[in-house]
Coordinates of C-alpha atoms in Angstrom, one line a residue:
M131 CA 0.0 0.0 0.0
A132 CA 2.9 2.3 0.6
A133 CA 4.0 1.9 -3.0
H134 CA 0.6 3.1 -4.2
D135 CA 0.8 6.1 -1.9
S136 CA 4.2 7.2 -3.2
E137 CA 3.0 6.7 -6.8
S138 CA 0.0 9.0 -6.3
Q139 CA 2.4 11.7 -5.2
H140 CA 3.5 12.2 -8.8
D141 CA 1.9 14.7 -11.2
T142 CA -1.1 13.3 -13.0
R143 CA -0.6 13.2 -16.7
R144 CA -2.9 12.9 -19.8
L145 CA -2.0 11.3 -23.1
L146 CA -3.5 13.2 -26.0
V147 CA -3.8 12.3 -29.6
D148 CA -4.2 14.8 -32.5
R149 CA -6.3 12.7 -34.9
S150 CA -5.8 15.3 -37.7
V151 CA -2.1 14.5 -37.7
C152 CA -2.2 10.8 -36.9
A153 CA -1.6 8.6 -39.9
G154 CA -2.6 5.3 -38.1
H155 CA 0.8 3.6 -38.2
G156 CA 0.0 1.8 -35.0
M157 CA 3.4 2.1 -33.4
C158 CA 1.9 3.7 -30.3
Y159 CA -0.5 0.9 -29.4
S160 CA 1.9 -1.8 -30.5
R161 CA 4.6 -0.4 -28.1
S162 CA 2.3 0.8 -25.3
P163 CA -0.9 -1.3 -25.1
E164 CA -1.3 -0.4 -21.4
V165 CA -2.4 3.1 -22.3
V166 CA -3.3 3.0 -26.1
D167 CA -5.5 0.7 -28.1
C168 CA -6.9 1.1 -31.6
D169 CA -10.3 1.6 -33.2
D170 CA -11.6 -0.4 -36.1
A171 CA -9.9 1.9 -38.6
G172 CA -6.5 1.5 -36.9
Y173 CA -6.3 4.9 -35.2
P174 CA -5.3 5.2 -31.5
V175 CA -7.8 5.2 -28.7
I176 CA -6.5 6.5 -25.3
L177 CA -7.4 3.9 -22.6
R178 CA -6.8 6.0 -19.5
D179 CA -8.1 9.6 -18.9
E180 CA -5.5 10.2 -16.3
L181 CA -2.1 8.6 -15.9
V182 CA -1.0 8.4 -12.3
L183 CA 1.1 5.2 -12.0
E184 CA 4.7 5.5 -13.0
E185 CA 4.4 2.5 -15.3
H186 CA 1.5 4.1 -17.2
I187 CA 3.4 7.4 -17.5
A188 CA 6.5 5.6 -18.8
A189 CA 4.3 3.7 -21.4
A190 CA 2.8 7.0 -22.5
E191 CA 6.2 8.6 -22.8
E192 CA 7.3 5.6 -25.0
A193 CA 4.2 5.9 -27.2
V194 CA 4.9 9.6 -27.7
A195 CA 8.6 8.9 -28.6
V196 CA 7.8 6.3 -31.2
C197 CA 5.1 8.2 -33.1
P198 CA 6.5 9.2 -36.5
E199 CA 3.8 11.9 -37.0
R200 CA 4.2 13.4 -33.5
A201 CA 0.5 13.1 -33.1
L202 CA 0.8 12.2 -29.4
T203 CA 1.6 14.5 -26.5
L204 CA 1.8 13.9 -22.8
A205 CA 0.3 16.8 -20.8
S206 CA 0.2 17.6 -17.1
S207 CA -3.2 17.7 -15.6

C-alpha cells in the first residue's frame, strides 16, 4: 500500500492524440498497449483519462517517442 501512496504523489498526466495529424501507423499501441488501443480503422484510442502510475506514464512517454507523426503528446493535468 505504501508503494501506491508514493505513486499517487507524482503529477497526474494525460496522453492526448491529435487525430488530424495521426496517420494510423499503429506504433503507439503496438509499443504501449497499457495506455493506447486502436479503433476499427487503426487509429489510436487512449485507454486512461489520467495517468497516475509511473508504469503508465512511462508507457505513454514511450508511445509519444515512437510516433513518427508526432500526433501524441503527454500533458500535465
